[in-house]
Amino acid sequence: MTKLLVVYHSRSGNTARMAEAVAEGAKSGGADVAIKKVEEATLEDLTGADGIVFGAPTYFGTLSGEMKSFIDRSVRIRGKLENKVGATFTSSGSLSGGNETTLISMIEGMLIHGMVIVGDPIETGGHYGAVAVGMPDAQALIGCRKLGERVAKLAKIIGSS
Ligand SMILES: Cc1cc2nc3c(=O)[nH]c(=O)nc-3n(C[C@H](O)[C@H](O)[C@H](O)COP(=O)(O)O)c2cc1C
């Protein structure tokens, strides 16, 4: 079965709620899903997954330091995440508070690992990943679920080829 890992950082619960919705979507896409706070996630969790979704709050226009530290630590497993499927989500305080730059910063790490990134051609959540302003509303939750489902489905296709 396709294994999907959701790793997120959240101080006040907004990104955590998005993580739950991404996980729900991935389950409906047929994946076996693990959801971990970044404080509890390990590098082995990353190497054991077929698809990985990172979520972080937007801090000063980029990902929170806690999430950046985790991605920095993953230098130790360079080469081991190649061809895994990746996607990202973020909650920011304001609409143009840097949510897209946050998504792109996390995607940069995934690209450096040789991962395959899932975008959104139909704007259910956002072109570069799922976004919410503060606590995700109903529309943002739909975007999160859709993103999780698409990552699960693509990871299954890539895993079986
Ligand atoms: C240190 C810090 C920096 C922040 N910087 C930004 C920012 O640059 N742009 C923005 O829109 N929101 C910013 N915020 C607001 C958070 O992104 C927002 O409250 C988010 O929903 C928090 O997610 P969480 O509940 O998962 O922790 C910042 C919050 C903190 C604590």
XYZ file of C-alpha atoms and ligand atoms in Angstrom, residues 9-16 57-62 91-94 96-98 133-135, ligand 1:
55
model
C 4.626 22.510 12.491
C 1.879 24.487 14.183
C 2.009 26.761 17.210
C -1.643 27.805 17.447
C -3.460 24.980 15.642
C -4.210 26.439 12.191
C -1.638 24.426 10.241
C -2.478 21.385 12.372
C 2.923 28.408 9.332
C 4.233 31.442 7.474
C 6.746 33.280 9.652
C 8.287 36.465 8.262
C 7.299 35.436 4.753
C 8.776 31.964 4.895
C -1.358 28.987 7.057
C -0.469 32.680 7.129
C -1.897 35.560 9.138
C -2.856 37.632 6.122
C -0.528 38.324 1.035
C 1.613 37.674 4.100
C 4.066 35.430 2.272
C -5.460 32.549 6.196
C -5.563 31.784 9.907
C -7.779 28.785 10.720
C 6.915 34.650 14.609
C 5.719 34.815 13.717
C 5.873 35.384 12.462
C 4.778 35.525 11.599
N 4.982 36.061 10.364
C 3.932 36.170 9.508
C 4.126 36.686 8.189
O 5.220 37.052 7.770
N 3.049 36.765 7.369
C 1.789 36.387 7.773
O 0.840 36.483 6.987
N 1.592 35.865 9.013
C 2.624 35.748 9.878
N 2.433 35.197 11.127
C 1.087 34.683 11.466
C 0.983 33.163 11.275
O 1.441 32.759 10.002
C -0.464 32.715 11.422
O -0.983 33.122 12.671
C -0.658 31.243 11.227
O -2.038 30.986 11.031
C -0.166 30.456 12.438
O -0.333 29.077 12.181
P -0.404 28.004 13.364
O -1.708 28.215 14.092
O -0.365 26.700 12.663
O 0.769 28.216 14.268
C 3.494 35.076 12.009
C 3.335 34.518 13.291
C 4.428 34.384 14.125
C 4.238 33.760 15.489
